[in-house]
Amino acid sequence: MEPVRRQQLIEATLQSVAELGLQATTINSISKKAGMSSGIISHYFGGKQGLIEATVRYLLSSLQRSLLHKTAQGCSPEQRLMFIVEANFAVVQQQSDTTRTWLSFWAHSMHDAQLHRLQRVNARRLYSNLLYSFKQLMAQGEAREAAELSAAMIDGLWLRAVLSKADDAQFDSAQDLAKRYIQSLIQQFGV
Amino acid sequence: MEPVRRQQLIEATLQSVAELGLQATTINSISKKAGMSSGIISHYFGGKQGLIEATVRYLLSSLQRSLLHKTAQGCSPEQRLMFIVEANFAVVQQQSDTTRTWLSFWAHSMHDAQLHRLQRVNARRLYSNLLYSFKQLMAQGEAREAAELSAAMIDGLWLRAVLSKADDAQFDSAQDLAKRYIQSLIQQFGV
DNA sequence: TTTTATTAATTGACCGTTCAATAAAAATAA
DNA sequence: TTATTTTTATTGAACGGTCAATTAATAAAA
């Protein structure tokens, strides 16, 4: 029963944060959405904080899993870079907007040590995923700069799309810009 | 007395949000920092919400004012673009980090209509400030794309620096990357 | 005195957590 | 099989604390 309930509560949390924001998300708003009692949260997660943290961990591993799945049967470095962009933008894919949920969590990470650790993992992972492929296309020094710039461009396009409450078409357009930017980096620095 | 008190309360709000986050900022934490009673907030701002909104407005106008000041006695399009970057990164300037304060506000804007309007103003202003200078250096179509990409790059570098709790040196390094990126855009698209 | 500025105590709503009670399921004994 | 006990899963009311907002009282200035 435990793994089922944990998953249900995590999904209810995602829904509640997407809808109300982290600020207005309470154990009541979550448990009501999950169709359970409020006490169950403390029972399975030790408290609200534990559930929030588990939810972020779930998002993180989803992102990672989606990238691994796309690159499972090998691909070229260029293609892998495009997959990284897709994975990072496709956080939207699932029902409702998980995007604003990420933003809530990252903003909160500035004042929460545990969440900040998770944020750091996420930022470094994007960078090293990019670096790995760039290194196969250019010298190490250029690859590092390309990875840093690409990471910033992806996050920046994503952030501006989220904040302006962009629709799917606008998200796709931002994703295209990110891809074209990476291709221009390859052309500029590639051997 | 009113304008003095309003300014004091706005600055106390900035301090409190930078220190505790928007989530944990209460009318008590603000009024204590300002050395006043909690009731004064309702008196001058109608309530907590009004004070938060006034604080964001103050940040927005500070940003705009700082750019206007730098470009007061005319400058070349390239130089103006560099000034835009500086203005957007120098939100740090004042004591303590105002940066995480911005992040708190923008995250909250996803669930607050009034704040969302202010965010939209800010995003568009950065874009059109950039566009104005790019148009003097390249064709309109290229200028539009350059402005969009630059805005995303600035925001992305800024976001990653804030989230990783970068120190002043790392912030400067991010700022340099942004400037160099804009220069590369000019070289690429410039007539 | 009248007006303005400010305080500090109070109010009612809501927060997260705890916990005794209960329902359902599983195990054991008859 | 049936009856009984034990374990597991879940509830929801109660508690202590904190929030934003209000308000009557007070101090200072005009």
CSV table of C-alpha atoms (C1' of nucleotides) in Angstrom, one decimal:
chain,number,residue,atom,x,y,z
A,1,MET,CA,0.0,0.0,0.0
A,2,GLU,CA,2.7,2.4,0.9
A,3,PRO,CA,4.3,2.9,-2.6
A,4,VAL,CA,0.8,3.5,-4.0
A,5,ARG,CA,-0.2,6.1,-1.5
A,6,ARG,CA,3.2,7.8,-1.7
A,7,GLN,CA,2.8,8.2,-5.5
A,8,GLN,CA,-0.8,9.4,-5.1
A,9,LEU,CA,0.2,12.0,-2.6
A,10,ILE,CA,3.1,13.2,-4.8
A,11,GLU,CA,0.8,13.7,-7.7
A,12,ALA,CA,-1.7,15.5,-5.6
A,13,THR,CA,1.1,17.8,-4.5
A,14,LEU,CA,2.1,18.5,-8.1
A,15,GLN,CA,-1.5,19.4,-8.9
A,16,SER,CA,-1.9,21.6,-5.9
A,17,VAL,CA,1.3,23.5,-6.4
A,18,ALA,CA,0.6,24.0,-10.1
A,19,GLU,CA,-2.9,25.3,-9.2
A,20,LEU,CA,-2.4,27.3,-6.1
A,21,GLY,CA,1.4,27.8,-5.8
A,22,LEU,CA,3.7,26.5,-3.1
A,23,GLN,CA,2.7,29.3,-0.8
A,24,ALA,CA,-0.9,28.4,-0.8
A,25,THR,CA,-0.5,24.7,-0.9
A,26,THR,CA,-1.5,23.2,2.5
A,27,ILE,CA,-1.7,19.6,3.7
A,28,ASN,CA,-5.4,20.2,3.5
A,29,SER,CA,-5.3,21.2,-0.2
A,30,ILE,CA,-3.1,18.2,-1.0
A,31,SER,CA,-5.1,15.6,1.0
A,32,LYS,CA,-8.4,16.8,-0.3
A,33,LYS,CA,-7.1,16.5,-3.9
A,34,ALA,CA,-5.8,13.0,-3.1
A,35,GLY,CA,-9.2,12.1,-1.5
A,36,MET,CA,-7.5,11.2,1.8
A,37,SER,CA,-7.3,12.5,5.3
A,38,SER,CA,-4.7,15.1,6.2
A,39,GLY,CA,-3.1,12.8,8.8
A,40,ILE,CA,-1.9,10.5,6.1
A,41,ILE,CA,0.8,12.9,5.0
A,42,SER,CA,2.6,12.9,8.3
A,43,HIS,CA,2.2,9.1,8.4
A,44,TYR,CA,3.9,8.5,5.0
A,45,PHE,CA,6.2,11.5,4.7
A,46,GLY,CA,6.9,12.6,8.3
A,47,GLY,CA,5.3,15.9,7.5
A,48,LYS,CA,4.6,18.5,4.9
A,49,GLN,CA,8.3,19.3,4.4
A,50,GLY,CA,9.0,15.6,3.6
A,51,LEU,CA,6.3,15.4,1.0
A,52,ILE,CA,7.5,18.6,-0.7
A,53,GLU,CA,11.0,17.2,-0.9
A,54,ALA,CA,9.9,13.8,-2.2
A,55,THR,CA,7.9,15.6,-4.9
A,56,VAL,CA,10.9,17.6,-6.1
A,57,ARG,CA,13.0,14.3,-6.1
A,58,TYR,CA,10.3,12.8,-8.2
A,59,LEU,CA,10.4,15.6,-10.7
A,60,LEU,CA,14.2,15.4,-10.9
A,61,SER,CA,14.2,11.7,-11.6
A,62,SER,CA,11.4,12.1,-14.2
A,63,LEU,CA,13.6,14.5,-16.1
A,64,GLN,CA,16.6,12.3,-15.9
A,65,ARG,CA,14.6,9.2,-16.9
A,66,SER,CA,13.1,10.9,-19.9
A,67,LEU,CA,16.5,11.8,-21.2
A,68,LEU,CA,17.9,8.4,-20.7
A,69,HIS,CA,14.9,6.9,-22.5
A,70,LYS,CA,15.4,9.1,-25.5
A,71,THR,CA,19.1,8.3,-25.8
A,72,ALA,CA,18.8,4.6,-25.0
A,73,GLN,CA,19.8,3.2,-28.4
A,74,GLY,CA,22.7,5.5,-29.0
A,75,CYS,CA,22.7,8.6,-31.2
A,76,SER,CA,25.0,11.3,-32.5
A,77,PRO,CA,26.3,14.1,-30.3
A,78,GLU,CA,24.2,16.6,-32.2
A,79,GLN,CA,21.1,14.5,-31.8
A,80,ARG,CA,21.8,14.0,-28.1
A,81,LEU,CA,22.0,17.7,-27.6
A,82,MET,CA,18.6,18.1,-29.2
A,83,PHE,CA,17.2,15.4,-26.9
A,84,ILE,CA,18.5,17.3,-23.9
A,85,VAL,CA,16.7,20.4,-25.0
A,86,GLU,CA,13.5,18.4,-25.6
A,87,ALA,CA,13.7,16.7,-22.2
A,88,ASN,CA,14.1,20.0,-20.5
A,89,PHE,CA,11.2,21.7,-22.3
A,90,ALA,CA,9.0,18.6,-22.2
A,91,VAL,CA,8.6,19.0,-18.4
A,92,VAL,CA,5.4,20.6,-19.7
A,93,GLN,CA,4.2,17.5,-21.6
A,94,GLN,CA,2.2,15.8,-18.8
A,95,GLN,CA,-1.2,17.0,-17.9
A,96,SER,CA,-1.5,20.6,-16.6
A,97,ASP,CA,1.5,22.8,-16.2
A,98,THR,CA,4.3,21.2,-14.2
A,99,THR,CA,6.4,24.1,-15.2
A,100,ARG,CA,5.2,26.7,-12.7
A,101,THR,CA,5.7,24.0,-10.1
A,102,TRP,CA,9.4,23.9,-10.9
A,103,LEU,CA,9.6,27.6,-10.6
A,104,SER,CA,7.9,27.5,-7.2
A,105,PHE,CA,10.3,24.9,-5.9
A,106,TRP,CA,13.4,26.7,-7.2
A,107,ALA,CA,12.3,30.0,-5.7
A,108,HIS,CA,11.8,28.2,-2.4
A,109,SER,CA,15.2,26.6,-2.6
A,110,MET,CA,16.8,29.9,-1.8
A,111,HIS,CA,15.6,29.6,1.7
A,112,ASP,CA,15.6,25.8,2.2
A,113,ALA,CA,18.9,23.9,2.5
A,114,GLN,CA,17.5,20.6,1.4
A,115,LEU,CA,15.8,22.0,-1.7
A,116,HIS,CA,18.9,24.0,-2.5
A,117,ARG,CA,20.9,20.8,-2.6
A,118,LEU,CA,18.4,19.3,-5.1
A,119,GLN,CA,18.5,22.4,-7.2
A,120,ARG,CA,22.3,22.2,-7.4
A,121,VAL,CA,22.1,18.6,-8.5
A,122,ASN,CA,19.7,19.7,-11.3
A,123,ALA,CA,21.8,22.6,-12.5
A,124,ARG,CA,25.0,20.6,-12.6
A,125,ARG,CA,23.3,17.7,-14.3
A,126,LEU,CA,22.1,19.9,-17.2
A,127,TYR,CA,25.6,21.3,-17.5
A,128,SER,CA,27.4,18.0,-17.6
A,129,ASN,CA,24.9,16.4,-19.9
A,130,LEU,CA,25.6,19.2,-22.3
A,131,LEU,CA,29.3,19.2,-21.8
A,132,TYR,CA,29.5,15.5,-22.5
A,133,SER,CA,28.2,15.9,-26.1
A,134,PHE,CA,29.9,19.2,-26.8
A,135,LYS,CA,33.2,17.6,-26.0
A,136,GLN,CA,32.7,15.2,-28.8
A,137,LEU,CA,32.3,18.1,-31.2
A,138,MET,CA,35.0,20.6,-30.2
A,139,ALA,CA,38.0,21.3,-28.0
A,140,GLN,CA,37.5,21.1,-24.3
A,141,GLY,CA,37.8,24.8,-23.5
A,142,GLU,CA,35.2,25.7,-26.2
A,143,ALA,CA,33.0,22.8,-25.0
A,144,ARG,CA,32.9,24.2,-21.5
A,145,GLU,CA,31.8,27.6,-22.7
A,146,ALA,CA,29.3,26.1,-25.1
A,147,ALA,CA,27.8,24.0,-22.3
A,148,GLU,CA,27.5,27.0,-19.9
A,149,LEU,CA,26.0,29.2,-22.5
A,150,SER,CA,23.6,26.5,-23.7
A,151,ALA,CA,22.4,25.8,-20.1
A,152,ALA,CA,21.8,29.5,-19.6
A,153,MET,CA,20.0,29.8,-22.9
A,154,ILE,CA,17.7,26.8,-22.2
A,155,ASP,CA,16.9,28.0,-18.7
A,156,GLY,CA,16.4,31.6,-19.9
A,157,LEU,CA,14.0,30.7,-22.7
A,158,TRP,CA,12.2,28.3,-20.4
A,159,LEU,CA,11.9,30.9,-17.6
A,160,ARG,CA,10.6,33.6,-19.9
A,161,ALA,CA,8.1,31.2,-21.4
A,162,VAL,CA,6.8,30.1,-18.0
A,163,LEU,CA,6.6,33.6,-16.6
A,164,SER,CA,4.7,34.9,-19.6
A,165,LYS,CA,2.3,31.9,-19.3
A,166,ALA,CA,3.1,30.9,-22.8
A,167,ASP,CA,0.9,28.4,-24.6
A,168,ASP,CA,2.1,25.2,-26.2
A,169,ALA,CA,2.9,26.9,-29.5
A,170,GLN,CA,5.0,29.5,-27.8
A,171,PHE,CA,6.8,26.8,-25.8
A,172,ASP,CA,7.6,25.0,-29.0
A,173,SER,CA,8.9,28.2,-30.5
A,174,ALA,CA,11.2,28.7,-27.5
A,175,GLN,CA,12.4,25.1,-27.8
A,176,ASP,CA,13.2,25.7,-31.5
A,177,LEU,CA,15.2,28.8,-30.6
A,178,ALA,CA,17.2,26.8,-28.1
A,179,LYS,CA,18.0,24.1,-30.6
A,180,ARG,CA,19.0,26.5,-33.3
A,181,TYR,CA,21.3,28.3,-30.8
A,182,ILE,CA,23.0,25.0,-30.0
A,183,GLN,CA,23.5,24.3,-33.7
A,184,SER,CA,25.0,27.7,-34.1
A,185,LEU,CA,27.4,27.0,-31.3
A,186,ILE,CA,28.5,23.7,-33.0
A,187,GLN,CA,29.0,25.6,-36.3
A,188,GLN,CA,31.0,28.3,-34.5
A,189,PHE,CA,33.2,26.1,-32.4
A,190,GLY,CA,33.0,22.7,-34.0
A,191,VAL,CA,36.2,21.1,-35.5
B,1,MET,CA,5.6,62.0,6.8
B,2,GLU,CA,3.8,59.6,4.4
B,3,PRO,CA,6.5,59.4,1.7
B,4,VAL,CA,9.2,58.8,4.2
B,5,ARG,CA,7.3,56.0,6.0
B,6,ARG,CA,6.4,54.4,2.7
B,7,GLN,CA,10.0,54.3,1.6
B,8,GLN,CA,11.1,52.9,4.9
B,9,LEU,CA,8.5,50.1,4.8
B,10,ILE,CA,9.4,49.2,1.2
B,11,GLU,CA,13.1,48.9,2.2
B,12,ALA,CA,12.2,46.8,5.2
B,13,THR,CA,10.2,44.6,2.9
B,14,LEU,CA,13.1,44.1,0.6
B,15,GLN,CA,15.3,43.2,3.5
B,16,SER,CA,12.8,40.7,4.9
B,17,VAL,CA,12.1,39.0,1.6
B,18,ALA,CA,15.8,38.7,0.8
B,19,GLU,CA,16.4,37.2,4.3
B,20,LEU,CA,13.4,35.0,4.9
B,21,GLY,CA,11.8,34.7,1.5
B,22,LEU,CA,8.4,35.9,0.5
B,23,GLN,CA,6.8,32.9,2.0
B,24,ALA,CA,8.1,33.6,5.5
B,25,THR,CA,7.8,37.4,5.3
B,26,THR,CA,5.0,38.6,7.5
B,27,ILE,CA,3.8,42.1,8.4
B,28,ASN,CA,5.5,41.5,11.8
B,29,SER,CA,8.9,40.6,10.2
B,30,ILE,CA,8.6,43.8,8.1
B,31,SER,CA,7.4,46.2,10.8
B,32,LYS,CA,10.0,44.9,13.3
B,33,LYS,CA,12.7,45.5,10.7
B,34,ALA,CA,11.4,49.0,10.1
B,35,GLY,CA,11.2,49.7,13.8
B,36,MET,CA,7.5,50.3,13.6
B,37,SER,CA,4.2,48.8,14.6
B,38,SER,CA,2.5,46.2,12.4
B,39,GLY,CA,-0.6,48.4,12.1
B,40,ILE,CA,1.2,51.0,10.1
B,41,ILE,CA,1.3,48.7,7.1
B,42,SER,CA,-2.4,48.6,6.7
B,43,HIS,CA,-2.5,52.4,7.4
B,44,TYR,CA,-0.1,53.3,4.5
B,45,PHE,CA,-0.6,50.4,2.1
B,46,GLY,CA,-4.0,49.1,2.8
B,47,GLY,CA,-2.6,45.7,3.8
B,48,LYS,CA,0.3,43.4,3.2
B,49,GLN,CA,-0.7,42.8,-0.5
B,50,GLY,CA,-0.5,46.5,-1.2
B,51,LEU,CA,3.0,46.8,0.3
B,52,ILE,CA,4.3,43.8,-1.6
B,53,GLU,CA,3.0,45.3,-4.8
B,54,ALA,CA,4.5,48.7,-4.1
B,55,THR,CA,7.8,47.0,-3.4
B,56,VAL,CA,7.8,45.3,-6.8
B,57,ARG,CA,6.9,48.6,-8.5
B,58,TYR,CA,9.8,50.2,-6.7
B,59,LEU,CA,12.3,47.5,-7.9
B,60,LEU,CA,10.9,47.9,-11.4
B,61,SER,CA,11.4,51.7,-11.5
B,62,SER,CA,14.8,51.4,-9.9
B,63,LEU,CA,15.9,49.1,-12.8
B,64,GLN,CA,14.5,51.5,-15.3
B,65,ARG,CA,16.0,54.6,-13.7
B,66,SER,CA,19.4,53.0,-13.5
B,67,LEU,CA,19.4,52.3,-17.2
B,68,LEU,CA,18.2,55.8,-18.1
B,69,HIS,CA,20.9,57.3,-15.9
B,70,LYS,CA,23.7,55.4,-17.6
B,71,THR,CA,22.5,56.3,-21.1
B,72,ALA,CA,21.7,59.9,-20.2
B,73,GLN,CA,24.3,61.7,-22.3
B,74,GLY,CA,24.0,59.5,-25.4
B,75,CYS,CA,26.1,56.5,-26.4
B,76,SER,CA,26.6,54.1,-29.3
B,77,PRO,CA,24.2,51.2,-29.8
B,78,GLU,CA,26.8,48.7,-28.7
B,79,GLN,CA,27.5,50.6,-25.6
B,80,ARG,CA,23.9,51.0,-24.8
B,81,LEU,CA,23.5,47.2,-25.1
B,82,MET,CA,26.3,46.7,-22.6
B,83,PHE,CA,24.6,49.2,-20.2
B,84,ILE,CA,21.4,47.2,-20.4
B,85,VAL,CA,23.3,44.1,-19.3
B,86,GLU,CA,24.9,45.9,-16.5
B,87,ALA,CA,21.6,47.4,-15.3
B,88,ASN,CA,20.0,44.0,-15.2
B,89,PHE,CA,22.8,42.4,-13.3
B,90,ALA,CA,23.4,45.3,-11.0
B,91,VAL,CA,20.1,44.7,-9.3
B,92,VAL,CA,22.6,43.2,-6.8
B,93,GLN,CA,24.3,46.6,-6.3
B,94,GLN,CA,22.6,47.7,-3.1
B,95,GLN,CA,23.3,46.2,0.2
B,96,SER,CA,22.3,42.5,0.6
B,97,ASP,CA,21.1,40.5,-2.3
B,98,THR,CA,18.0,42.0,-3.9
B,99,THR,CA,18.4,39.2,-6.5
B,100,ARG,CA,16.6,36.4,-4.6
B,101,THR,CA,13.9,39.0,-3.9
B,102,TRP,CA,13.1,39.3,-7.6
B,103,LEU,CA,13.0,35.5,-7.9
B,104,SER,CA,10.5,35.3,-5.0
B,105,PHE,CA,8.3,37.9,-6.6
B,106,TRP,CA,8.4,36.4,-10.1
B,107,ALA,CA,7.5,32.9,-8.7
B,108,HIS,CA,4.6,34.4,-6.9
B,109,SER,CA,3.5,36.3,-10.0
B,110,MET,CA,2.3,32.9,-11.4
B,111,HIS,CA,-0.6,33.0,-8.9
B,112,ASP,CA,-1.2,36.7,-8.5
B,113,ALA,CA,-2.8,38.7,-11.3
B,114,GLN,CA,-1.4,42.1,-10.2
B,115,LEU,CA,2.2,40.8,-9.9
B,116,HIS,CA,1.8,39.0,-13.2
B,117,ARG,CA,1.0,42.3,-14.9
B,118,LEU,CA,4.1,43.8,-13.4
B,119,GLN,CA,6.2,40.9,-14.6
B,120,ARG,CA,4.9,41.3,-18.1
B,121,VAL,CA,5.9,44.9,-18.1
B,122,ASN,CA,9.4,44.0,-17.0
B,123,ALA,CA,9.8,41.2,-19.6
B,124,ARG,CA,8.6,43.4,-22.4
B,125,ARG,CA,10.7,46.3,-21.3
B,126,LEU,CA,13.9,44.3,-21.4
B,127,TYR,CA,13.0,43.0,-24.9
B,128,SER,CA,12.2,46.4,-26.3
B,129,ASN,CA,15.2,48.1,-24.7
B,130,LEU,CA,17.4,45.5,-26.5
B,131,LEU,CA,15.4,45.7,-29.7
B,132,TYR,CA,15.8,49.4,-30.0
B,133,SER,CA,19.6,49.1,-30.0
B,134,PHE,CA,19.8,46.0,-32.2
B,135,LYS,CA,17.7,47.7,-34.8
B,136,GLN,CA,20.4,50.3,-35.2
B,137,LEU,CA,22.9,47.6,-36.0
B,138,MET,CA,21.1,45.1,-38.2
B,139,ALA,CA,18.0,44.4,-40.2
B,140,GLN,CA,14.7,44.3,-38.4
B,141,GLY,CA,14.1,40.5,-38.6
B,142,GLU,CA,17.6,39.8,-37.3
B,143,ALA,CA,17.2,42.4,-34.6
B,144,ARG,CA,14.1,40.8,-33.3
B,145,GLU,CA,15.7,37.5,-33.0
B,146,ALA,CA,18.8,39.0,-31.4
B,147,ALA,CA,16.7,40.8,-28.9
B,148,GLU,CA,14.7,37.7,-28.0
B,149,LEU,CA,17.9,35.6,-27.6
B,150,SER,CA,19.7,38.2,-25.7
B,151,ALA,CA,16.8,38.6,-23.3
B,152,ALA,CA,16.8,34.9,-22.7
B,153,MET,CA,20.5,34.7,-22.2
B,154,ILE,CA,20.6,37.5,-19.7
B,155,ASP,CA,17.7,36.0,-17.7
B,156,GLY,CA,19.2,32.5,-17.9
B,157,LEU,CA,22.6,33.5,-16.8
B,158,TRP,CA,21.1,35.6,-14.1
B,159,LEU,CA,18.8,32.9,-12.9
B,160,ARG,CA,21.5,30.3,-12.7
B,161,ALA,CA,23.7,32.7,-10.8
B,162,VAL,CA,21.0,33.5,-8.3
B,163,LEU,CA,19.9,29.9,-7.8
B,164,SER,CA,23.5,28.7,-7.2
B,165,LYS,CA,24.0,31.5,-4.7
B,166,ALA,CA,26.9,32.8,-6.7
B,167,ASP,CA,29.3,35.3,-5.2
B,168,ASP,CA,30.1,38.7,-6.7
B,169,ALA,CA,32.9,37.3,-8.8
B,170,GLN,CA,30.7,34.6,-10.3
B,171,PHE,CA,28.0,37.3,-11.0
B,172,ASP,CA,30.6,39.4,-12.8
B,173,SER,CA,31.7,36.4,-14.8
B,174,ALA,CA,28.0,35.7,-15.8
B,175,GLN,CA,27.7,39.4,-16.8
B,176,ASP,CA,30.8,39.1,-19.0
B,177,LEU,CA,29.4,36.1,-20.7
B,178,ALA,CA,26.2,38.0,-21.5
B,179,LYS,CA,28.1,40.9,-22.9
B,180,ARG,CA,30.3,38.7,-25.0
B,181,TYR,CA,27.2,36.9,-26.3
B,182,ILE,CA,25.7,40.1,-27.4
B,183,GLN,CA,28.9,41.2,-29.2
B,184,SER,CA,28.9,37.9,-31.0
B,185,LEU,CA,25.3,38.5,-32.1
B,186,ILE,CA,26.3,41.9,-33.5
B,187,GLN,CA,29.2,40.3,-35.4
B,188,GLN,CA,27.0,37.6,-36.7
B,189,PHE,CA,24.0,39.7,-37.8
B,190,GLY,CA,25.5,43.2,-38.0
B,191,VAL,CA,25.6,45.0,-41.3
C,1,DT,C1',-8.9,72.0,20.5
C,2,DT,C1',-8.6,69.5,16.4
C,3,DT,C1',-6.0,66.8,13.4
C,4,DT,C1',-2.5,63.6,12.3
C,5,DA,C1',0.5,59.7,13.2
C,6,DT,C1',1.3,55.6,15.6
C,7,DT,C1',0.9,52.0,18.8
C,8,DA,C1',-0.3,47.7,21.0
C,9,DA,C1',-3.8,44.5,22.1
C,10,DT,C1',-7.3,41.8,20.1
C,11,DT,C1',-9.9,39.0,16.7
C,12,DG,C1',-11.0,35.3,13.9
C,13,DA,C1',-9.2,32.3,10.5
C,14,DC,C1',-6.1,28.9,9.3
C,15,DC,C1',-1.8,26.6,9.7
C,16,DG,C1',0.9,21.8,10.5
C,17,DT,C1',1.2,18.3,13.8
C,18,DT,C1',-0.4,14.9,16.9
C,19,DC,C1',-3.0,11.2,18.5
C,20,DA,C1',-6.8,8.3,20.2
C,21,DA,C1',-10.2,5.9,17.8
C,22,DT,C1',-11.7,2.9,14.1
C,23,DA,C1',-12.1,0.2,10.1
C,24,DA,C1',-10.2,-3.3,7.2
C,25,DA,C1',-7.2,-7.1,6.5
C,26,DA,C1',-4.4,-10.8,7.9
C,27,DA,C1',-3.1,-14.3,11.0
C,28,DT,C1',-4.2,-17.6,14.3
C,29,DA,C1',-6.9,-20.7,17.0
C,30,DA,C1',-11.0,-23.4,17.5
D,1,DT,C1',-15.2,-23.3,8.3
D,2,DT,C1',-15.9,-20.1,11.8
D,3,DA,C1',-14.4,-17.3,15.6
D,4,DT,C1',-10.9,-14.6,17.8
D,5,DT,C1',-6.9,-11.9,18.0
D,6,DT,C1',-3.4,-9.1,16.0
D,7,DT,C1',-1.7,-6.0,12.7
D,8,DT,C1',-2.0,-2.5,9.4
D,9,DA,C1',-4.1,1.6,7.3
D,10,DT,C1',-6.6,5.6,7.9
D,11,DT,C1',-9.4,9.0,9.9
D,12,DG,C1',-10.7,13.5,11.8
D,13,DA,C1',-11.0,16.2,15.9
D,14,DA,C1',-8.1,18.8,19.1
D,15,DC,C1',-4.0,21.7,20.2
D,16,DG,C1',-0.8,25.2,20.1
D,17,DG,C1',0.9,28.6,17.3
D,18,DT,C1',0.9,32.3,13.9
D,19,DC,C1',-1.1,35.0,10.4
D,20,DA,C1',-3.3,39.5,8.5
D,21,DA,C1',-6.4,42.8,9.8
D,22,DT,C1',-8.9,45.7,12.8
D,23,DT,C1',-9.6,49.0,16.4
D,24,DA,C1',-9.6,51.7,20.5
D,25,DA,C1',-6.3,54.3,22.8
D,26,DT,C1',-2.4,57.5,22.9
D,27,DA,C1',1.1,60.8,21.6
D,28,DA,C1',2.5,64.6,18.9
D,29,DA,C1',1.7,68.6,16.0
D,30,DA,C1',-0.9,72.3,14.2
